[in-house]
mmCIF file of C-alpha atoms in Angstrom:
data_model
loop_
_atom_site.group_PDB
_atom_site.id
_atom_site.type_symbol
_atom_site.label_atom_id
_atom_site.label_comp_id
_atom_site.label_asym_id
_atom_site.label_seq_id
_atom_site.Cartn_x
_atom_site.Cartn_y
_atom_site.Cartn_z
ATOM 1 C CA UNK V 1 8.119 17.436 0.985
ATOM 2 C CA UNK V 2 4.659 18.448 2.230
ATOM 3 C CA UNK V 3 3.037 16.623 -0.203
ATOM 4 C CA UNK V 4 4.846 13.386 0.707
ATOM 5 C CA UNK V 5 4.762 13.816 4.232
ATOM 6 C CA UNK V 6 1.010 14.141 3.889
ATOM 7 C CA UNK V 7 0.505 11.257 1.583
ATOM 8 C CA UNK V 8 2.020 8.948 4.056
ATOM 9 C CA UNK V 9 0.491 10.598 7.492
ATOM 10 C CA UNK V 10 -2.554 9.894 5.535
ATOM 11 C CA UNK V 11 -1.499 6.109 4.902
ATOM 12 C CA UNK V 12 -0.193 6.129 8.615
ATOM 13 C CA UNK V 13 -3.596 6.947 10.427
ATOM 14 C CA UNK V 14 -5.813 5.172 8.220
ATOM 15 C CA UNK V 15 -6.237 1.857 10.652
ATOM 16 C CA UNK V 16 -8.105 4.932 12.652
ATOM 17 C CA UNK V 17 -10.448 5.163 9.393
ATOM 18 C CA UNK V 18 -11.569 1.743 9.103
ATOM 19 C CA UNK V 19 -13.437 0.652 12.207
ATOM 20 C CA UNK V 20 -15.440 3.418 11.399
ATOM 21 C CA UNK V 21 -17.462 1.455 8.897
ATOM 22 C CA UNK V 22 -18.516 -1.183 11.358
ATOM 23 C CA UNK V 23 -20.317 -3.230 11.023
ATOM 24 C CA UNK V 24 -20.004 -3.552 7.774
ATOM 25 C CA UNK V 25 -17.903 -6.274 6.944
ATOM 26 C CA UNK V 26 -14.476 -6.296 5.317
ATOM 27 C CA UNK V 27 -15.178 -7.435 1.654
ATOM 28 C CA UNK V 28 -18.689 -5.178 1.717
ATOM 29 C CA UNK V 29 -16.347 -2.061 3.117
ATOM 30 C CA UNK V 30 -13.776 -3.171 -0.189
ATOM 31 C CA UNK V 31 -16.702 -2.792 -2.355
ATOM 32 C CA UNK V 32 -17.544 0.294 -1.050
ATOM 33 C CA UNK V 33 -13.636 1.517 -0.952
ATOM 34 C CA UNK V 34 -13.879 0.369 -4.562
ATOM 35 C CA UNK V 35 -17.153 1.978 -6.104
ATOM 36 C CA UNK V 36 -16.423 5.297 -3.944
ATOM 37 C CA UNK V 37 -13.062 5.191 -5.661
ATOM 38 C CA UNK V 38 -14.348 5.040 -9.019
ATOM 39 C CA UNK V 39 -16.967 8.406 -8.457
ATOM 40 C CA UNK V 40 -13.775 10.221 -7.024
ATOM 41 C CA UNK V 41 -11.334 9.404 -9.825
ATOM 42 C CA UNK V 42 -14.130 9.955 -12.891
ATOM 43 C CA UNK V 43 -14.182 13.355 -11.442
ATOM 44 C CA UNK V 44 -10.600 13.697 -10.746
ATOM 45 C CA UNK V 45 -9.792 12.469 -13.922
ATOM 46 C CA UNK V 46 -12.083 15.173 -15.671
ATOM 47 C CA UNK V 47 -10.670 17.678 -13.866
ATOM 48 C CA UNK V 48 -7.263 16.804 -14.994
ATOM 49 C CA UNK V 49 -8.296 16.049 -18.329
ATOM 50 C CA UNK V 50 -6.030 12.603 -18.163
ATOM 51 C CA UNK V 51 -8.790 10.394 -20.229
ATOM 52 C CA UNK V 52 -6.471 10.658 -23.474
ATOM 53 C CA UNK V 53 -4.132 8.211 -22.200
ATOM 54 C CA UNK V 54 -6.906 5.805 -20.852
ATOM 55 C CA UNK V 55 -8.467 5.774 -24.468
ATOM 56 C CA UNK V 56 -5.064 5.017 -26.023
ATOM 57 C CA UNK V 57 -4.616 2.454 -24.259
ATOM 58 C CA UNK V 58 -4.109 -1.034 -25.672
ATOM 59 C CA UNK V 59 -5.282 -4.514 -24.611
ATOM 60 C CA UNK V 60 -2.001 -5.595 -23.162
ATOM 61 C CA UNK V 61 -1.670 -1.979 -21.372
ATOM 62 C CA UNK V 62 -5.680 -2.741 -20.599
ATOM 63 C CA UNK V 63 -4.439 -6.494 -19.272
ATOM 64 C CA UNK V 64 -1.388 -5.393 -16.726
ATOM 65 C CA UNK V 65 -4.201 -2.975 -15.553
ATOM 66 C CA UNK V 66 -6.449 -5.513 -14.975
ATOM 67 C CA UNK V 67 -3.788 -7.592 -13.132
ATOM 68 C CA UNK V 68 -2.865 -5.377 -11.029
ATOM 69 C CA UNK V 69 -6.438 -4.071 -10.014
ATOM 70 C CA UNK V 70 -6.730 -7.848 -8.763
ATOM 71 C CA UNK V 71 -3.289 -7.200 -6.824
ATOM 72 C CA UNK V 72 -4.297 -3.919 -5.454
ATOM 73 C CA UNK V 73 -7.714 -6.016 -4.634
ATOM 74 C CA UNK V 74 -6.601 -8.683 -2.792
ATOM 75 C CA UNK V 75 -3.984 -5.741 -0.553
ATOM 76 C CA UNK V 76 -6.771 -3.993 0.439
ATOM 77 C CA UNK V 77 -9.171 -6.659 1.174
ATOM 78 C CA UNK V 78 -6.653 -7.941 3.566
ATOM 79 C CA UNK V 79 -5.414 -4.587 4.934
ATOM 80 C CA UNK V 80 -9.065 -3.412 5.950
ATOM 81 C CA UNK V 81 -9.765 -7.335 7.463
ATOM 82 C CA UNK V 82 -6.439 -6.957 9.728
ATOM 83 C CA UNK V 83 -7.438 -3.571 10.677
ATOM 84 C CA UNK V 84 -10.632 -4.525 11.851
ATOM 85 C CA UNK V 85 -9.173 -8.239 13.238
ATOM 86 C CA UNK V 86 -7.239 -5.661 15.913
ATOM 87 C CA UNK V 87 -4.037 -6.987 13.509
ATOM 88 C CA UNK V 88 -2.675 -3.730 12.912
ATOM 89 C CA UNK V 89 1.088 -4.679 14.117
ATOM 90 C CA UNK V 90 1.756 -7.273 11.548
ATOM 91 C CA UNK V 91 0.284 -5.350 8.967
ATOM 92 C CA UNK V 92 2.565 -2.847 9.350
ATOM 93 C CA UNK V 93 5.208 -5.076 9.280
ATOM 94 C CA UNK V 94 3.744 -6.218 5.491
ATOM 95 C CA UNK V 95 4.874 -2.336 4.602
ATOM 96 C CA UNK V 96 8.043 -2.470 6.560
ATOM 97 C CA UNK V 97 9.240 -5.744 4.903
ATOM 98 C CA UNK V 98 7.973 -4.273 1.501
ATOM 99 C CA UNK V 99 11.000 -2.417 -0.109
ATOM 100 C CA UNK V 100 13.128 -5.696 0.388
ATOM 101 C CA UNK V 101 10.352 -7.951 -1.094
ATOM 102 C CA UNK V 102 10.731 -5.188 -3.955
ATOM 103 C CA UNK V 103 14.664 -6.356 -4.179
ATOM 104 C CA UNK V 104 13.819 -9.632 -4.528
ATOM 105 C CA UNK V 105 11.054 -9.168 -7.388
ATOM 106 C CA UNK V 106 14.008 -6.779 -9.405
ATOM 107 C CA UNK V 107 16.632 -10.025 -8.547
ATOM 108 C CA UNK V 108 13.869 -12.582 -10.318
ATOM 109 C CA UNK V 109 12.287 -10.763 -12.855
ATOM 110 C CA UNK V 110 13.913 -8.153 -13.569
ATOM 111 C CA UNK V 111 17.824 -10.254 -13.328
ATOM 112 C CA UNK V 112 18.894 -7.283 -11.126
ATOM 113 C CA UNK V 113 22.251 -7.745 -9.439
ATOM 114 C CA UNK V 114 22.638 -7.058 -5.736
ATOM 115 C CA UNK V 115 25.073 -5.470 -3.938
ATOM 116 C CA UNK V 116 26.983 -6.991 -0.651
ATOM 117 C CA UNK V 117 24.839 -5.025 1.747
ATOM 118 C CA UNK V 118 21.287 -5.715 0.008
ATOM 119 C CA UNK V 119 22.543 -9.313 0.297
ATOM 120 C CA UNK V 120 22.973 -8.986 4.085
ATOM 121 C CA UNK V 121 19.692 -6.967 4.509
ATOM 122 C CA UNK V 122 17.962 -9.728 2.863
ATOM 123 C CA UNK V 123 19.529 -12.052 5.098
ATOM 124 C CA UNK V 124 18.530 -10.088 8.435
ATOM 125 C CA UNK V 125 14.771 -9.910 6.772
ATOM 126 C CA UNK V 126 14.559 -13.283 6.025
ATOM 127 C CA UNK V 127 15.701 -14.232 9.835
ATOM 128 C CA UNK V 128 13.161 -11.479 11.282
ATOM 129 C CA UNK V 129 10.222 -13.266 9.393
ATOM 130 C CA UNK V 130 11.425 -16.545 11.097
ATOM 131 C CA UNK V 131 11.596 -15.400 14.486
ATOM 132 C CA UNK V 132 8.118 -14.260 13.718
ATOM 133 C CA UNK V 133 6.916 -17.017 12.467
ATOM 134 C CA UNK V 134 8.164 -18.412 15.465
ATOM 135 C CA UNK V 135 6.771 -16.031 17.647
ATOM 136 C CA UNK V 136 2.854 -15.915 16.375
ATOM 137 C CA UNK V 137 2.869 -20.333 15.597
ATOM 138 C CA UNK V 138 2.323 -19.374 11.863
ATOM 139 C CA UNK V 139 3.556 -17.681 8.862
ATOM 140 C CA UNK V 140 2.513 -13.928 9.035
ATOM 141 C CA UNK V 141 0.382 -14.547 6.369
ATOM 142 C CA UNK V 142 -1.405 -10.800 6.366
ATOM 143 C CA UNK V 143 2.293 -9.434 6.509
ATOM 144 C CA UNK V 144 3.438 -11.766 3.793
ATOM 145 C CA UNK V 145 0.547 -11.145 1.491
ATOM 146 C CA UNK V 146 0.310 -7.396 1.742
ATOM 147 C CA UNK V 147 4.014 -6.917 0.976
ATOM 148 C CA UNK V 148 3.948 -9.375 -1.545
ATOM 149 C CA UNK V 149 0.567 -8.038 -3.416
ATOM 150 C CA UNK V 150 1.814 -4.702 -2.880
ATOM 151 C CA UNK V 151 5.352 -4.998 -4.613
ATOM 152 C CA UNK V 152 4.004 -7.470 -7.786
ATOM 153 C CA UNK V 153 1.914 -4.448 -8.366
ATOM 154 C CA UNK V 154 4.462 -1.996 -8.172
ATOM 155 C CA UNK V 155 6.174 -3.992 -10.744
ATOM 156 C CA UNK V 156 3.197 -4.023 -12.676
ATOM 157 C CA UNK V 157 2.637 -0.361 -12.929
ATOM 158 C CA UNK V 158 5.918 -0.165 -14.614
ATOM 159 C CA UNK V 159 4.394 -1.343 -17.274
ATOM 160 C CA UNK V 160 1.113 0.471 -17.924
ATOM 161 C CA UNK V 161 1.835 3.826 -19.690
ATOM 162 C CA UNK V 162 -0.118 5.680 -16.963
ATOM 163 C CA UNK V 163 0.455 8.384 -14.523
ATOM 164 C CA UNK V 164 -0.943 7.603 -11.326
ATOM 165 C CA UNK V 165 -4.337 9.033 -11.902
ATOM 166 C CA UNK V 166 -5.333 7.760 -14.933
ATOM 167 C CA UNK V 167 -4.081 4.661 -13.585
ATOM 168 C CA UNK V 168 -6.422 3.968 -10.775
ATOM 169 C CA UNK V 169 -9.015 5.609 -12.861
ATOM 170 C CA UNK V 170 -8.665 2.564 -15.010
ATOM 171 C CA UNK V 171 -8.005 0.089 -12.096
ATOM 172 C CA UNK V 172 -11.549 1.510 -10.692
ATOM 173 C CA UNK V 173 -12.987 0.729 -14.018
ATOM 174 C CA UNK V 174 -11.673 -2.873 -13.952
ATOM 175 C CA UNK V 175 -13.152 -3.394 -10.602
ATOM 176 C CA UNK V 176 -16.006 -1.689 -10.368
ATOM 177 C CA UNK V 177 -18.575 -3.616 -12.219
ATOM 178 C CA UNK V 178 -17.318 -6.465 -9.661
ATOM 179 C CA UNK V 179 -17.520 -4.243 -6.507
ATOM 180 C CA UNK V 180 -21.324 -2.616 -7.667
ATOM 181 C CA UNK V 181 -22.580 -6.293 -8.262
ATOM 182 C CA UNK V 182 -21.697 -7.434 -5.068
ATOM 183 C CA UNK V 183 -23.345 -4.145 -3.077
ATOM 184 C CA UNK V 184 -26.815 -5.113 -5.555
ATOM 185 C CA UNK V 185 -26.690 -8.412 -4.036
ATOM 186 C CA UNK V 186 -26.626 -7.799 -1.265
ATOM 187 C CA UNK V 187 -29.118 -5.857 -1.440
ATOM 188 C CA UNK V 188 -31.243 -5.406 2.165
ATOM 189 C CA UNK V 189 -29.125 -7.517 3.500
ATOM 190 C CA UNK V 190 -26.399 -4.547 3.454
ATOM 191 C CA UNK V 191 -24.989 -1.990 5.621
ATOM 192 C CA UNK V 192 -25.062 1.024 3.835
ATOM 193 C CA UNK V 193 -28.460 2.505 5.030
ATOM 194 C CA UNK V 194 -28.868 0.024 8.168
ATOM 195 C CA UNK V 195 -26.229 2.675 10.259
ATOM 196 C CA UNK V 196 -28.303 5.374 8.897
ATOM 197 C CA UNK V 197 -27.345 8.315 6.442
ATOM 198 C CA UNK V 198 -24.128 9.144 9.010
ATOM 199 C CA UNK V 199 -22.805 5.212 8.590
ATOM 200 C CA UNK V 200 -23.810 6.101 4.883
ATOM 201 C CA UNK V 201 -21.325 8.863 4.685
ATOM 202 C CA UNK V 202 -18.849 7.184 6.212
ATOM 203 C CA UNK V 203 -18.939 4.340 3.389
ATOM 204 C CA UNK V 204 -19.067 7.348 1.061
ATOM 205 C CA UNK V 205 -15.971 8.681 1.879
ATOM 206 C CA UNK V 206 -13.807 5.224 1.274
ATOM 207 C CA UNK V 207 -13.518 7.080 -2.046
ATOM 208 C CA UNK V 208 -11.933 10.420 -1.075
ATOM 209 C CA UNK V 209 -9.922 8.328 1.820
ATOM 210 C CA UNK V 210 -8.275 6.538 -1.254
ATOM 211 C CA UNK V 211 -7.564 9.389 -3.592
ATOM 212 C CA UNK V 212 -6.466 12.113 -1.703
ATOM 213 C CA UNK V 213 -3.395 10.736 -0.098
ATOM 214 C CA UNK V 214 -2.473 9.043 -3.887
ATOM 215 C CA UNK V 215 -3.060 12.512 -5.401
ATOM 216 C CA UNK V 216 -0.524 13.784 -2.871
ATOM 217 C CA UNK V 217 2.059 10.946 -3.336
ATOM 218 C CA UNK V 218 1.961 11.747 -7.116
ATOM 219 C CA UNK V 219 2.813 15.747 -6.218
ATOM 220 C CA UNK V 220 5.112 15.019 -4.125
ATOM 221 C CA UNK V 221 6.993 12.434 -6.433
ATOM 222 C CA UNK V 222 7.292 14.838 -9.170
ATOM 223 C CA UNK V 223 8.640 17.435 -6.796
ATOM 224 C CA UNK V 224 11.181 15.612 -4.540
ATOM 225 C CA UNK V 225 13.873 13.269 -5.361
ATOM 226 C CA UNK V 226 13.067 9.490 -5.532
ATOM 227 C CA UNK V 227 15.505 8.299 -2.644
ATOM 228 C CA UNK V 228 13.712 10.960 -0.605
ATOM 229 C CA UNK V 229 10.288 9.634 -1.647
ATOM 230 C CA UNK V 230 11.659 6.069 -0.657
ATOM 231 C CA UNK V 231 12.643 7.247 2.953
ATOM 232 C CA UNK V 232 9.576 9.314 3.392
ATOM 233 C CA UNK V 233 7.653 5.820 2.703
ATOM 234 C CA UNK V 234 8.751 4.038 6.614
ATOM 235 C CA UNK V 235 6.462 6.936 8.077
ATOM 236 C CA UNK V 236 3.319 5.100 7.375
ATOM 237 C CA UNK V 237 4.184 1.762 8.712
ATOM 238 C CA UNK V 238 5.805 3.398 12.019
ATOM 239 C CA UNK V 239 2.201 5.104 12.527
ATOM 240 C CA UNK V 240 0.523 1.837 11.927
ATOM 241 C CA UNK V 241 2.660 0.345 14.311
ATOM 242 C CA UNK V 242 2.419 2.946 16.692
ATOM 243 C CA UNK V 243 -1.115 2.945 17.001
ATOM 244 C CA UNK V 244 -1.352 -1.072 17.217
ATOM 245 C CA UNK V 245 0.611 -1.157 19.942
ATOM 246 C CA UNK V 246 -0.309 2.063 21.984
ATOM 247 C CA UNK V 247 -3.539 2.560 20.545
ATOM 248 C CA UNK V 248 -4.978 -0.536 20.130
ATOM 249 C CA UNK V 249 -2.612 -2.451 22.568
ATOM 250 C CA UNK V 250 -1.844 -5.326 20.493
ATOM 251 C CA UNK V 251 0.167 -8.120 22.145
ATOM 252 C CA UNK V 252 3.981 -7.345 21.513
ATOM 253 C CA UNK V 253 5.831 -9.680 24.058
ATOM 254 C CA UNK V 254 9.642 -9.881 23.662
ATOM 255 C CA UNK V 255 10.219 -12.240 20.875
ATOM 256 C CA UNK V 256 8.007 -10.048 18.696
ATOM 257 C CA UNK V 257 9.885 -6.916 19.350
ATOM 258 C CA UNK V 258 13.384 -8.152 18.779
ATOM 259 C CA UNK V 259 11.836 -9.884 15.279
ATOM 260 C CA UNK V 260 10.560 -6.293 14.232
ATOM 261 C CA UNK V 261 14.248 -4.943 15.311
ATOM 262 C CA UNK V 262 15.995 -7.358 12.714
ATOM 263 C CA UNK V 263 13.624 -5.797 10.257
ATOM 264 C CA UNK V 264 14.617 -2.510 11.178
ATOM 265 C CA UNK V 265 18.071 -3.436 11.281
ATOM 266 C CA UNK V 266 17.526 -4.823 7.665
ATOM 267 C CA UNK V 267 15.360 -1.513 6.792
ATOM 268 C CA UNK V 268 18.419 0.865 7.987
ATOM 269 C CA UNK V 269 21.158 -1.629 6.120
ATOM 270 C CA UNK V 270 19.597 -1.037 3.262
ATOM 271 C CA UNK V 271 18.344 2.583 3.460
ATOM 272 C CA UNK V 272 22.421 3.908 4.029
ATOM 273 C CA UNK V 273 23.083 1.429 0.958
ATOM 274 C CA UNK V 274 20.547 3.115 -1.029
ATOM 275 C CA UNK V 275 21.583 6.783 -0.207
ATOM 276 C CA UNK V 276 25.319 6.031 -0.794
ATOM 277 C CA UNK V 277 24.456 4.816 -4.547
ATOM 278 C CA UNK V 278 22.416 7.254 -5.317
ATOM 279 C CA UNK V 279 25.028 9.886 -4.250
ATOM 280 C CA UNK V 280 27.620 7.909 -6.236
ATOM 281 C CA UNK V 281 25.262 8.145 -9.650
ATOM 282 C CA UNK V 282 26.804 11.059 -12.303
ATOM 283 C CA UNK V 283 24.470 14.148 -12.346
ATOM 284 C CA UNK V 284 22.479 14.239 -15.799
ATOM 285 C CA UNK V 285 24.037 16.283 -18.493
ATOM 286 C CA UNK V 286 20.948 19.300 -19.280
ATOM 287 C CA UNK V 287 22.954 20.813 -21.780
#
């Protein structure tokens, strides 16, 4: 439980983090996140001695890694930019609204079946991201594509024969080259030594920032039950959302707050729904 608690109070304060690394801007501070990433997992990897699986892996394992290193990419690209956009609200709602867009990638490409109450908790989600689209004059775009990069890639890493060490390891890999080129081009026109060797640092530490709360989730879900893992997960969004709205003091007028209610509504529907079933599931046989 500690280990999951701390993963996600990690996840929750990171919009703290971010700013930090002004004024560098928000694909420069991915490129960073990403090449920082890399020098922390190499080691971490070592350590753990998980580079036998990487080696054995095949092309198509080394292709759904690829894919999802875009997907995992593109969700922080667009976390850090709303983060440092002062859009730290309707990010959060991306993670709140992500379990359900989860449902609906298992109902279309997976041919789950849904129960009665995921139906109606799809329903109430559906609704919420009307009234917000409604309330803001657009789509929540940042919402939309952070839940929906997040979950594809979720249902990617079902299919790479990875832990979740080795698999960032190779996601780093993928991305790296990308993420390296881009800080050579820039070149003076950077950020990493214009701040000085403290702003330095801070870039520095993008790595550590992304592998110690994943090295934690991955403790923790080998340790606790999944359906506790899954409720631990709405602690990170409520942070984010806390510290939007009290913190940054993003705009929430009414409409706004009774959209993020129906998603909470939704959120709750299908949290009971999920602990019933998985109290109704036999126990396995060990004998």
């Amino acid at each position: 439980m500690a280990f999951g608690v701390g993963a996600y109070l990690l996840w929750g304060i990171v919009p703290a983090y971010w700013p930090l690394l002004q004024p560098a801007g928000s694909v420069e501070i991915l490129a960073h996140r990403i090449a920082w990433s890399l020098v922390v997992m190499v080691v971490i990897t070592a350590v753990l001695g998980r580079w036998a699986g990487i080696r054995r892996l095949s092309a198509r394992g080394w292709a759904m890694v690829a894919a999802a290193s875009v997907l995992i990419a593109v969700n922080w690209g667009v976390y850090i930019h709303a983060v440092n956009t002062s859009h730290v609200v309707e990010a959060a709602l991306g993670y709140f609204i992500n379990p359900l867009v989860s449902v609906l990638l298992g109902v279309f490409v997976l041919r789950e079946r849904l129960r009665l109450p995921q139906y109606v908790a799809l329903g109430i989600a559906v609704t919420a991201v009307v009234v917000l689209a409604v309330d803001y004059g657009r789509l929540p775009w940042i919402s939309l594509v952070l839940a929906c990069s997040f979950g594809v890639y979720g249902l990617l890493k079902k299919t790479v024969p990875l832990d979740a060490t080795a698999s960032l390891t190779a996601e780093s890999v993928v991305l790296a080259p990308i993420a390296v080129g881009y800080l050579v081009w820039l070149g003076s026109a950077g950020t990493f030594h214009s701040g000085g060797w403290g702003h330095a640092l801070w870039l520095a530490s993008a790595g550590l920032v992304t592998a110690v709360p994943l090295i934690l989730f991955g403790a923790g879900a080998r340790l606790v039950p999944l359906v506790t893992m899954g409720m631990l997960q709405y602690l990170a969004p409520v942070l984010q959302f806390a510290w939007g709205v009290f913190v940054m003091h993003e705009p929430m007028p009414a409409s706004r707050w009774f959209g993020f209610a129906l998603v909470w509504v939704a959120l709750a529907i299908f949290t009971v729904d999920t602990v019933r079933t998985h109290r109704r599931l036999p126990l396995p046989n060990l004998t």
